[in-house]
mmCIF file of C-alpha atoms in Angstrom:
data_model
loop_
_atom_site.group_PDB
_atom_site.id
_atom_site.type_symbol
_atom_site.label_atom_id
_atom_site.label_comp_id
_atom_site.label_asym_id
_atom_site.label_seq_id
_atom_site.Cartn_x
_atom_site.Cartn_y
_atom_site.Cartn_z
ATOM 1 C CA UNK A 1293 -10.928 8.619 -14.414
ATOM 2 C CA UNK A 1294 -12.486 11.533 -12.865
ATOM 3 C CA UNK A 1295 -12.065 11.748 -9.118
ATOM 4 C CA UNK A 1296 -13.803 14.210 -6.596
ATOM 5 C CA UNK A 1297 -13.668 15.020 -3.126
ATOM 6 C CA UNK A 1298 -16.910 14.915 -1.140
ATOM 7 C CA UNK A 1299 -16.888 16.367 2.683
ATOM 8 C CA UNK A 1300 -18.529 14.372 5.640
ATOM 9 C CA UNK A 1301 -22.184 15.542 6.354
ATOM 10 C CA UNK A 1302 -22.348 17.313 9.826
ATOM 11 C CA UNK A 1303 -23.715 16.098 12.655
ATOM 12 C CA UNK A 1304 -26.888 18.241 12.968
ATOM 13 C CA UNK A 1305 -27.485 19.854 16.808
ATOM 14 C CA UNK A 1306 -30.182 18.714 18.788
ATOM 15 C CA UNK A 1307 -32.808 21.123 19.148
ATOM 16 C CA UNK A 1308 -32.729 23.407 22.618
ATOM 17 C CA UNK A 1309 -33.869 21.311 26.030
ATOM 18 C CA UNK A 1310 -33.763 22.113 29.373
ATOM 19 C CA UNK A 1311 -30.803 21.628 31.491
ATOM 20 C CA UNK A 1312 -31.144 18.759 32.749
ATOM 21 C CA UNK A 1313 -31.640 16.972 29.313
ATOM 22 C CA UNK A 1314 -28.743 18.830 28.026
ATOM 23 C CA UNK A 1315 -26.142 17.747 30.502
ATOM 24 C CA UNK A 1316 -27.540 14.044 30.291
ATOM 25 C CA UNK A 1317 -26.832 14.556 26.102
ATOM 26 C CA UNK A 1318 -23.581 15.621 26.494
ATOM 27 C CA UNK A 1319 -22.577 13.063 28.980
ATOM 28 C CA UNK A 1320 -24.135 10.096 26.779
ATOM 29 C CA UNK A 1321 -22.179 11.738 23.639
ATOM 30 C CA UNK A 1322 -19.236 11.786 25.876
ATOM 31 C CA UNK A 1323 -19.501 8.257 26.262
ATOM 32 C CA UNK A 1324 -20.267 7.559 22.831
ATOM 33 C CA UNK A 1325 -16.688 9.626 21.438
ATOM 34 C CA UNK A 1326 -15.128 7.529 18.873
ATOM 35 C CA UNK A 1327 -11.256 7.315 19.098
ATOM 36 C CA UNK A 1328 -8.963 10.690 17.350
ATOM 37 C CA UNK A 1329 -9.210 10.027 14.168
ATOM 38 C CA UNK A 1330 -11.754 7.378 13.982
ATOM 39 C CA UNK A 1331 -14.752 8.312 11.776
ATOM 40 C CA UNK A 1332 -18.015 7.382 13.734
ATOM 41 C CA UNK A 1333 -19.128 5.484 10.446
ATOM 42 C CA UNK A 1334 -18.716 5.282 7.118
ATOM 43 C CA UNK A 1335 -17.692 8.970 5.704
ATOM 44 C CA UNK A 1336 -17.390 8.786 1.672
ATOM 45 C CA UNK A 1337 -13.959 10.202 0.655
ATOM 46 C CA UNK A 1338 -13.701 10.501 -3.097
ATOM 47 C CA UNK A 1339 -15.356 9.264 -6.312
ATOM 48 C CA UNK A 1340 -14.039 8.112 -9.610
ATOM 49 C CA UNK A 1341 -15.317 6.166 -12.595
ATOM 50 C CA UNK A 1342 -13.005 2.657 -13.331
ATOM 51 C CA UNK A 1343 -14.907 1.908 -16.723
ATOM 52 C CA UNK A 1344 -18.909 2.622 -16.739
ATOM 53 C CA UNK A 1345 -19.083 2.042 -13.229
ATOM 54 C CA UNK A 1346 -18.814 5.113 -10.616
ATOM 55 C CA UNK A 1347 -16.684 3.820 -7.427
ATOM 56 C CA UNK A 1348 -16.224 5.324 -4.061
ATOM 57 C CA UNK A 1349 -13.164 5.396 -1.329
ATOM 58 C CA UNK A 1350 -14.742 5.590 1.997
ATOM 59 C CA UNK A 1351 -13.195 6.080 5.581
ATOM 60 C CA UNK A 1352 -14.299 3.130 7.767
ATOM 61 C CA UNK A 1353 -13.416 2.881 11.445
ATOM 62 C CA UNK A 1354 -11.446 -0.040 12.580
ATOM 63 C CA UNK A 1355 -10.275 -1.459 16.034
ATOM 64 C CA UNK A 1356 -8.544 0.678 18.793
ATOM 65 C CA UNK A 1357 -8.915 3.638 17.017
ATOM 66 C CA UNK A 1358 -7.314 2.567 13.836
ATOM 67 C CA UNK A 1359 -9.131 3.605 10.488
ATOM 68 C CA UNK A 1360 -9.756 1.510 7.204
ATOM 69 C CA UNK A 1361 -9.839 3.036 3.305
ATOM 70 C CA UNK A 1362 -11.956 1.191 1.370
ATOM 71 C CA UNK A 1363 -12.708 1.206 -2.462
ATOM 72 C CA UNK A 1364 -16.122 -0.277 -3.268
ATOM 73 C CA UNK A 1365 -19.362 -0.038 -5.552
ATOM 74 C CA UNK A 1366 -20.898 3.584 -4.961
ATOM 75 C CA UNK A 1367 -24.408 2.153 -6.376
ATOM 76 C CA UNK A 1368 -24.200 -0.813 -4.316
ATOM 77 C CA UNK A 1369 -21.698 -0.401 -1.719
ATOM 78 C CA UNK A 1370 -20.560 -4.150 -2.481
ATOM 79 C CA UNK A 1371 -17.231 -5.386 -4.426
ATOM 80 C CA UNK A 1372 -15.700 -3.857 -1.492
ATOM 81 C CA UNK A 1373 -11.442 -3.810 -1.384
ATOM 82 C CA UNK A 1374 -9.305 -3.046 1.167
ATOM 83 C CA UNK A 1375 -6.865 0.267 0.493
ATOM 84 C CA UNK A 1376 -5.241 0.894 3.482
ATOM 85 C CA UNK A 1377 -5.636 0.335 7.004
ATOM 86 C CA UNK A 1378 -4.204 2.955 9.375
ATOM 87 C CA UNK A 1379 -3.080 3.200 12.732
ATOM 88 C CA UNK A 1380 -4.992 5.358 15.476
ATOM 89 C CA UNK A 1381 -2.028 8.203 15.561
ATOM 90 C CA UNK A 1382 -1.867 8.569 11.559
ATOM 91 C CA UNK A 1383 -2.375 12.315 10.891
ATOM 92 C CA UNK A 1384 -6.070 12.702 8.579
ATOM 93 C CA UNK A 1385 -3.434 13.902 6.068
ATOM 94 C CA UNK A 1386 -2.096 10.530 5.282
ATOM 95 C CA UNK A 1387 -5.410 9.589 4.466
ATOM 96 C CA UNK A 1388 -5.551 12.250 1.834
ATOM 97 C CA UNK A 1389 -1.763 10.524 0.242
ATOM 98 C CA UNK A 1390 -3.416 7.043 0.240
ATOM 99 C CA UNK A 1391 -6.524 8.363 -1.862
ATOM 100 C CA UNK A 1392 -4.231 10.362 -3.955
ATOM 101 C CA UNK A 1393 -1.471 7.714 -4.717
ATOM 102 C CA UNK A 1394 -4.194 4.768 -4.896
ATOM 103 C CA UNK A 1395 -6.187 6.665 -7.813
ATOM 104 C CA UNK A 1396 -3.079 7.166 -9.621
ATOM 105 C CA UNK A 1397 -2.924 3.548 -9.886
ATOM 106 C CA UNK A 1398 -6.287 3.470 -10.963
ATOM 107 C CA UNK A 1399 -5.530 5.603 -13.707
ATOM 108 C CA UNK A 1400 -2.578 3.609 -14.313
ATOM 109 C CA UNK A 1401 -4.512 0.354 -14.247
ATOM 110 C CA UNK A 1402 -1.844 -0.894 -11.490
ATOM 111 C CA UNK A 1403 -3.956 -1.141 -8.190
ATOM 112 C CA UNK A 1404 -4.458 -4.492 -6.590
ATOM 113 C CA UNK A 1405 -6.823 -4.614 -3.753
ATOM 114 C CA UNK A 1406 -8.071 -7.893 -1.607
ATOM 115 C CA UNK A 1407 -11.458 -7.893 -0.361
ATOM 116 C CA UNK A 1408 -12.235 -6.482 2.872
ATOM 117 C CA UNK A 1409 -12.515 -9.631 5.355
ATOM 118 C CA UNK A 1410 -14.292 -9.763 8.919
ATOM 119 C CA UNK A 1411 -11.435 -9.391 10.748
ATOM 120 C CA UNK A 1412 -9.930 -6.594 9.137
ATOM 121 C CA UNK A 1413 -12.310 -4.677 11.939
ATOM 122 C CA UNK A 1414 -11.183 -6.634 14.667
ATOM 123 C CA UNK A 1415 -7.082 -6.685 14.149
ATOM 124 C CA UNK A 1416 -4.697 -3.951 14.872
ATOM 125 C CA UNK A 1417 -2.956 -2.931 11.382
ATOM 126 C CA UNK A 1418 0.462 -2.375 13.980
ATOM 127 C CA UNK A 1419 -0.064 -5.895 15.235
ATOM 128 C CA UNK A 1420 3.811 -7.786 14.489
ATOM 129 C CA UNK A 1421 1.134 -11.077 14.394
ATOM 130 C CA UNK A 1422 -1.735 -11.106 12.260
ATOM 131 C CA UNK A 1423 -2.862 -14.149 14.511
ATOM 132 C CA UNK A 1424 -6.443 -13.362 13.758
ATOM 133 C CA UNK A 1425 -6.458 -13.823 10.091
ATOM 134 C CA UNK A 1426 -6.833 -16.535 8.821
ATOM 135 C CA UNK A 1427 -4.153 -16.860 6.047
ATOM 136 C CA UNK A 1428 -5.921 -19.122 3.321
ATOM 137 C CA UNK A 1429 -9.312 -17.727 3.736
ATOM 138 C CA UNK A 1430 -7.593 -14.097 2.695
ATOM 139 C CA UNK A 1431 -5.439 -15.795 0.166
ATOM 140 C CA UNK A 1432 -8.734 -16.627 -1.132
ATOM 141 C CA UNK A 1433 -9.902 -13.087 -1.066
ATOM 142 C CA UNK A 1434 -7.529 -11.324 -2.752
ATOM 143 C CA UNK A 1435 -8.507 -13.932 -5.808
ATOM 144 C CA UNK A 1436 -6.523 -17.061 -5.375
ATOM 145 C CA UNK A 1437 -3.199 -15.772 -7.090
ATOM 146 C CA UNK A 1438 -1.686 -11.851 -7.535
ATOM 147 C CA UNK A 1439 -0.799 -10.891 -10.464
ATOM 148 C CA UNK A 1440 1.838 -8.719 -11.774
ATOM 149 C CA UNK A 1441 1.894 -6.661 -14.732
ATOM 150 C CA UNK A 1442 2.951 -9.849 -17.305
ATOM 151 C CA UNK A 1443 -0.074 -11.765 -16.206
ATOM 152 C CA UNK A 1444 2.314 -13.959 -13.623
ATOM 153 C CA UNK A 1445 0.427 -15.385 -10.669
ATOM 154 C CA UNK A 1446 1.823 -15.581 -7.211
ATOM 155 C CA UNK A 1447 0.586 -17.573 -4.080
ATOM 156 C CA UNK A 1448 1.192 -19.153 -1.021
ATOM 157 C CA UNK A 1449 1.999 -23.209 -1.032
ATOM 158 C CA UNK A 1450 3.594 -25.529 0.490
ATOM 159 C CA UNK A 1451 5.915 -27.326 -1.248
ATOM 160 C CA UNK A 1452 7.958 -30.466 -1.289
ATOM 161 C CA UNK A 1453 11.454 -29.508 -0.433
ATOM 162 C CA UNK A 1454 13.230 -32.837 0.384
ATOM 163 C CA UNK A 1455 12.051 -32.982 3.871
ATOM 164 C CA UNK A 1456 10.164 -34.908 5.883
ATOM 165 C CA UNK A 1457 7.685 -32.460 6.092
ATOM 166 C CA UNK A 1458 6.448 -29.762 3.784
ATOM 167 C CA UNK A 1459 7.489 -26.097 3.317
ATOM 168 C CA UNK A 1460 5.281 -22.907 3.298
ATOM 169 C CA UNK A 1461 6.817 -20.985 0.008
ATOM 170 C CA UNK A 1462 5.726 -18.472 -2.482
ATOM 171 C CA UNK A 1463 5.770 -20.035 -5.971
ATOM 172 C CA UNK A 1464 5.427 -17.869 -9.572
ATOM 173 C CA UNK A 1465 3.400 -19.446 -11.767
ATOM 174 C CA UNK A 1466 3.548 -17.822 -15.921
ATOM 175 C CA UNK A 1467 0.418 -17.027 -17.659
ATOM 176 C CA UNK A 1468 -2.315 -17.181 -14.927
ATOM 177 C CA UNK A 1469 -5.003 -18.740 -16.398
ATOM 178 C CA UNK A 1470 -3.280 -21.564 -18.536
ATOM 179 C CA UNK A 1471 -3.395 -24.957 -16.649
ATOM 180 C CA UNK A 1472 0.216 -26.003 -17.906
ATOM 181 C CA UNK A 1473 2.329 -22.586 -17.352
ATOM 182 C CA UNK A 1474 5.782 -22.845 -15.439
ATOM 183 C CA UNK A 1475 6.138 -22.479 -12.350
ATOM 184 C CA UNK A 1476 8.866 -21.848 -9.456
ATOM 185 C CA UNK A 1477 9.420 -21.497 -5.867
ATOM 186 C CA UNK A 1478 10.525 -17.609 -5.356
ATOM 187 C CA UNK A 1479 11.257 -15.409 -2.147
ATOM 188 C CA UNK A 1480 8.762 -12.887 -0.826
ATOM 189 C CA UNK A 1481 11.425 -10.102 -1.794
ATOM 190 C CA UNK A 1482 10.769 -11.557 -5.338
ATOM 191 C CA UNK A 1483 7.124 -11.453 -4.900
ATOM 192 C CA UNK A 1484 7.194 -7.486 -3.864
ATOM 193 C CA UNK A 1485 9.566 -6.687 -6.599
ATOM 194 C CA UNK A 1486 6.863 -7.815 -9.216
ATOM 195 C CA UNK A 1487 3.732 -6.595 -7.694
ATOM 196 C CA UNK A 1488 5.519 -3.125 -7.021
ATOM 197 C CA UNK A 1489 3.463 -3.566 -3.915
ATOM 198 C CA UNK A 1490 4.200 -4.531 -0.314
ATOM 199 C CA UNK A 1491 0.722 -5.562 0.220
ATOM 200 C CA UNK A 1492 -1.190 -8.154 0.495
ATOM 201 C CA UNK A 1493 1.491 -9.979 0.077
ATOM 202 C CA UNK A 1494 3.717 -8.815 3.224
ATOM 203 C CA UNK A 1495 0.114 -9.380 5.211
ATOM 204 C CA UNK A 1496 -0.600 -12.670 3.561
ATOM 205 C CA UNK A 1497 3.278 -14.269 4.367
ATOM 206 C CA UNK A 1498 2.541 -12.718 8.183
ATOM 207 C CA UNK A 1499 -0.323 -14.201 8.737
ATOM 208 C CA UNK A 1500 0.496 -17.591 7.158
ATOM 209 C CA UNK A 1501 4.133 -17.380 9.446
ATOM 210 C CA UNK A 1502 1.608 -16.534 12.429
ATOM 211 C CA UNK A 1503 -0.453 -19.461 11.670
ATOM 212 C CA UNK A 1504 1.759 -22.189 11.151
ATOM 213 C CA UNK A 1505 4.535 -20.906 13.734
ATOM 214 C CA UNK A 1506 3.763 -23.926 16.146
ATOM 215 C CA UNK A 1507 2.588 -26.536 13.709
ATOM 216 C CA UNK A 1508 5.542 -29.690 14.014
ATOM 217 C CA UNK A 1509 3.828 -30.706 10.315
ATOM 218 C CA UNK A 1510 4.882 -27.656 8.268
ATOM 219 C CA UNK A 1511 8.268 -25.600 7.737
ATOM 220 C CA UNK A 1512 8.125 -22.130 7.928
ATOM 221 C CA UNK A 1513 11.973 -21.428 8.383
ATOM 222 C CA UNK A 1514 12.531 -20.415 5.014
ATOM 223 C CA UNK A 1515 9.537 -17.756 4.988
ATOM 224 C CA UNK A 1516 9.902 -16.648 8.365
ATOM 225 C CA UNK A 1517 13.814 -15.343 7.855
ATOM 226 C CA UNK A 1518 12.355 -13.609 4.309
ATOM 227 C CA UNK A 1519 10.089 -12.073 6.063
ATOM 228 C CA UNK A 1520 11.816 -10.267 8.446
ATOM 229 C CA UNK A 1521 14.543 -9.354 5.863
ATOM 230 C CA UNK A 1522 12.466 -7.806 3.925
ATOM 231 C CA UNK A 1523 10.545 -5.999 7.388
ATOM 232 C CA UNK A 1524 13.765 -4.850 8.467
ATOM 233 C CA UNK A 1525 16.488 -3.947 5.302
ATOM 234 C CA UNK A 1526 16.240 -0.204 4.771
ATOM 235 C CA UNK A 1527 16.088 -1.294 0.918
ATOM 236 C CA UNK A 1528 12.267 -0.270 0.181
ATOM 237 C CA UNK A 1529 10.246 0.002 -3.305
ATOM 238 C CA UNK A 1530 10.902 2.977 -5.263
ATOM 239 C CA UNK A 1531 7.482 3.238 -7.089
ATOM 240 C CA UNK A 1532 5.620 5.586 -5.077
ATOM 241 C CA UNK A 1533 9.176 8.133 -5.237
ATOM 242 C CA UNK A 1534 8.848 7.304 -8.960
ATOM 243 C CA UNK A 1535 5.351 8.614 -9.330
ATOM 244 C CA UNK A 1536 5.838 11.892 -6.723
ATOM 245 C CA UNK A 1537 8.207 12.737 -9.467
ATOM 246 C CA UNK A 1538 6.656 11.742 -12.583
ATOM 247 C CA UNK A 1539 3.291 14.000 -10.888
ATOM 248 C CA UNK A 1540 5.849 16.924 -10.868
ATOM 249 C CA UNK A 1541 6.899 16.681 -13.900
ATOM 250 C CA UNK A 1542 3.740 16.085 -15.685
ATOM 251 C CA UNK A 1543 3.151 19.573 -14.108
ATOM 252 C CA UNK A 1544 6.507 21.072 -15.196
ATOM 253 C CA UNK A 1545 7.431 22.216 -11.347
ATOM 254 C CA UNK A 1546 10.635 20.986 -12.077
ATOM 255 C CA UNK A 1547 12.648 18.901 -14.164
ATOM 256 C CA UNK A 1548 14.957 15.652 -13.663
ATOM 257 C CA UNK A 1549 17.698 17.393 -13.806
ATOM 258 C CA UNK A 1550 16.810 20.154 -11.493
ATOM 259 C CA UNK A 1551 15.975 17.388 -9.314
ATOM 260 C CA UNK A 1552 19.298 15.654 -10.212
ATOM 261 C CA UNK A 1553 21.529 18.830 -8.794
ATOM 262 C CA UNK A 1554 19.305 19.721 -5.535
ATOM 263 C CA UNK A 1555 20.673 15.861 -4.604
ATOM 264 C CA UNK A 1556 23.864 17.114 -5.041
ATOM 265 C CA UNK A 1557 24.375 14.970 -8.552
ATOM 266 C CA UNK A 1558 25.957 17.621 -11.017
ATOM 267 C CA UNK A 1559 27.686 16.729 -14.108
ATOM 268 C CA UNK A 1560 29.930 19.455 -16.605
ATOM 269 C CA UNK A 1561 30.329 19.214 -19.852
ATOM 270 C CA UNK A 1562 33.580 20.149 -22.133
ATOM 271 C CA UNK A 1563 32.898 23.984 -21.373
ATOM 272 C CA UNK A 1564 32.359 23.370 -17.817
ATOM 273 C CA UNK A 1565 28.358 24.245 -18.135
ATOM 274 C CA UNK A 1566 26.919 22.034 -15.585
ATOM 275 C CA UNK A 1567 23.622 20.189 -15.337
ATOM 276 C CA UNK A 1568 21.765 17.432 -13.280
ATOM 277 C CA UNK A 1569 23.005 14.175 -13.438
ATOM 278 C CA UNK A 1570 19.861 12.630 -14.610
ATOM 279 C CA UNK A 1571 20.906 8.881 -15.595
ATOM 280 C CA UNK A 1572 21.393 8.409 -12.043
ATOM 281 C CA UNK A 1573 18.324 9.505 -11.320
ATOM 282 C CA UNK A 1574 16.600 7.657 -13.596
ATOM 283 C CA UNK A 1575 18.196 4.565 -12.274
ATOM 284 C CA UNK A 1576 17.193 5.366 -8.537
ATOM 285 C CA UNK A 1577 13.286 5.796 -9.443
ATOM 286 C CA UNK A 1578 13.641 2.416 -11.273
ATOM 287 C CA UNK A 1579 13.447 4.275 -15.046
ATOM 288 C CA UNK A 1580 16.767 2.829 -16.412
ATOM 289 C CA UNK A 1581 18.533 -0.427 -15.419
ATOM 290 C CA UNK A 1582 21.369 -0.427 -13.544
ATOM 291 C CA UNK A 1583 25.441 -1.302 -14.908
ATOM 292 C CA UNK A 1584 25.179 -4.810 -16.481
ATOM 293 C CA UNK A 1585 21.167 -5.225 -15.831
ATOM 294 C CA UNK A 1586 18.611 -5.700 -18.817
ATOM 295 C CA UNK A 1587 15.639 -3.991 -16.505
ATOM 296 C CA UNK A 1588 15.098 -1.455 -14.378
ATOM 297 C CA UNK A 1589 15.126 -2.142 -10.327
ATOM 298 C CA UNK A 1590 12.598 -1.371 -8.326
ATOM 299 C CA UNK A 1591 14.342 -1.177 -5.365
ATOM 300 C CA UNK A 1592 16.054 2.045 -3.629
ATOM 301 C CA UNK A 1593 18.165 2.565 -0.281
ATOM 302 C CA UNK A 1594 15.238 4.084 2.137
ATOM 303 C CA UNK A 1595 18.943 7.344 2.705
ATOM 304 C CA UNK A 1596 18.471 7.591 -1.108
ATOM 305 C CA UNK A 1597 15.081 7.933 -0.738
ATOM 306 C CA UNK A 1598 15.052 10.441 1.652
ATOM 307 C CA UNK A 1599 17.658 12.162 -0.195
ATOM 308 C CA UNK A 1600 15.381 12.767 -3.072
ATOM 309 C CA UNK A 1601 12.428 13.204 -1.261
ATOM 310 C CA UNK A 1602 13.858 15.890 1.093
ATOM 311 C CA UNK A 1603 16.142 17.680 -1.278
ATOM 312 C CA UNK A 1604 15.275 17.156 -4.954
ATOM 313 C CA UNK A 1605 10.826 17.454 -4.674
ATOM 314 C CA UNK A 1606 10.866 19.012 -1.093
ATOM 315 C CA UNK A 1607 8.700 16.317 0.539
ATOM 316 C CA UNK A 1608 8.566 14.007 3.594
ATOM 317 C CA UNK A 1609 10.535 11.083 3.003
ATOM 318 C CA UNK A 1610 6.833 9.309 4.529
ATOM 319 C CA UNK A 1611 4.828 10.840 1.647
ATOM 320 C CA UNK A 1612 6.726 8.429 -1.232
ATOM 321 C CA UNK A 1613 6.857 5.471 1.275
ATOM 322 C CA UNK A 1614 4.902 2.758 0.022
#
């Protein structure tokens, strides 16, 4: 993958008028000022190949100031998928971290993207309710059923659980693709532990909750109280931590266990020569399983996260939050 930053064009300054024409200009611009932050239109942000075809992010401005990263066809501008979508007072530098940790995926083949809807320019990304999307028709674009890394399928359906009336659930189905795999009902926690990913599923189960929140023929009690579990634990995904400090090391700026004794986790040997503790680092970033697990957990608590962020690789605590 080869990636490339490309600046904005200027605006090019109208030629010189007479006074009057210049203060009617400048009030008509004045009128015309997007939001802070908001790009007037689409501003290309980087460039990468993903196979034989050459991609672009792109900086798209969204409702009440809000601003949406986009990854789509740079020949065609179609195929287009929906990165992030920011809120009005994000810094321009968190745009930069969402291009940056989204092309790592890329490279890692483990980005997921649902197309870019119609009301994805009409909705505030802050919103608690997503009332205005409508849940199946972007279940249906982000492809039906996400996929994790074994080829499972996930999705939203309702599903017969002994009462009267049916129940809004995520189920797992194995090997998407083949008509007769297994499948299971499964909590949205279970959902963003395979995908690695808060999104779209955390969208998806909001907008679906938003939907059916009045309707007497479905159940959402089950989804709803999994939802805001996982909205309000502090126990958040460790992947993005895990590849801040997989970057670093890559780069040799420091090692795991350097990071291992800025977090205060020092081990000594016979001698009393001491060194980072590293297996418990590795078992934070979701690298090694924990006591009595066969695979590695990719969950952390958001103080151990900021622990490792702030003290061990010197960064925002925000700048590894997925």
């Amino acid at each position: 993958m080869t990636a490339t930053r490309t600046q904005a064009s200027r605006t090019r300054q109208p030629g010189r008028r007479d006074a009057h024409a210049d203060a009617h200009t400048a009030r008509a611009h004045h009128r015309r000022k997007p939001p802070r932050n908001a790009p007037e239109r689409s501003q290309a942000l980087r460039h990468y190949l993903y196979g034989a075809r050459r991609r672009e992010l792109i900086l798209r401005a969204g409702s009440g100031g809000s601003t949406l990263v986009i990854d789509r066809d740079a020949a065609t501008g179609e195929d287009r998928r929906l990165v992030a979508h920011l809120g009005g007072d994000e810094p321009r530098e968190n745009v930069e971290i969402v291009c940056d940790h989204y092309l790592e995926a890329v490279r890692l083949r483990a980005h997921q993207c649902r197309a870019v809807v119609a009301a994805d320019l009409t909705i505030d990304p802050l919103a608690d309710d997503h009332t205005d999307l409508d849940w199946s028709a972007l279940q249906h674009a982000c492809g039906e059923r996400l996929l994790d890394r074994s080829g499972d399928g996930y999705r939203l359906e309702l599903v017969d659980s002994g009462m009267s009336i049916p129940e809004l659930r995520w189920r797992r189905r194995e090997g998407e693709g083949e008509g007769d795999g297994k499948s299971r009902v499964v909590s949205l926690r279970e959902v963003l532990a395979a995908l690695e990913s808060y999104e779209p599923a955390r969208t998806l189960t909001r907008s679906a909750v938003a939907s059916h929140g009045a309707d007497p023929g479905v159940s959402v009690t089950t989804i709803r109280a999994e939802l805001a579990r996982v909205l309000h634990s502090p126990i958040v995904l460790n992947r993005g931590l895990r590849d801040a400090v997989a970057d670093l090391l890559a780069r040799e700026e420091l090692s795991m266990s350097e990071i291992a004794i800025r977090c205060g986790r020092i081990k000594r040997d016979s001698r009393g020569n001491e060194s980072g503790e590293t297996s418990w680092l590795a078992r934070r970033l979701g690298l090694l399983p924990e006591g009595g697990h066969d695979a590695p957990t990719p969950w952390i608590h958001s103080d151990v996260l900021a622990l490792i962020a702030r003290d061990g690789i010197g960064v925002s605590p925000r700048e590894v939050e997925l």
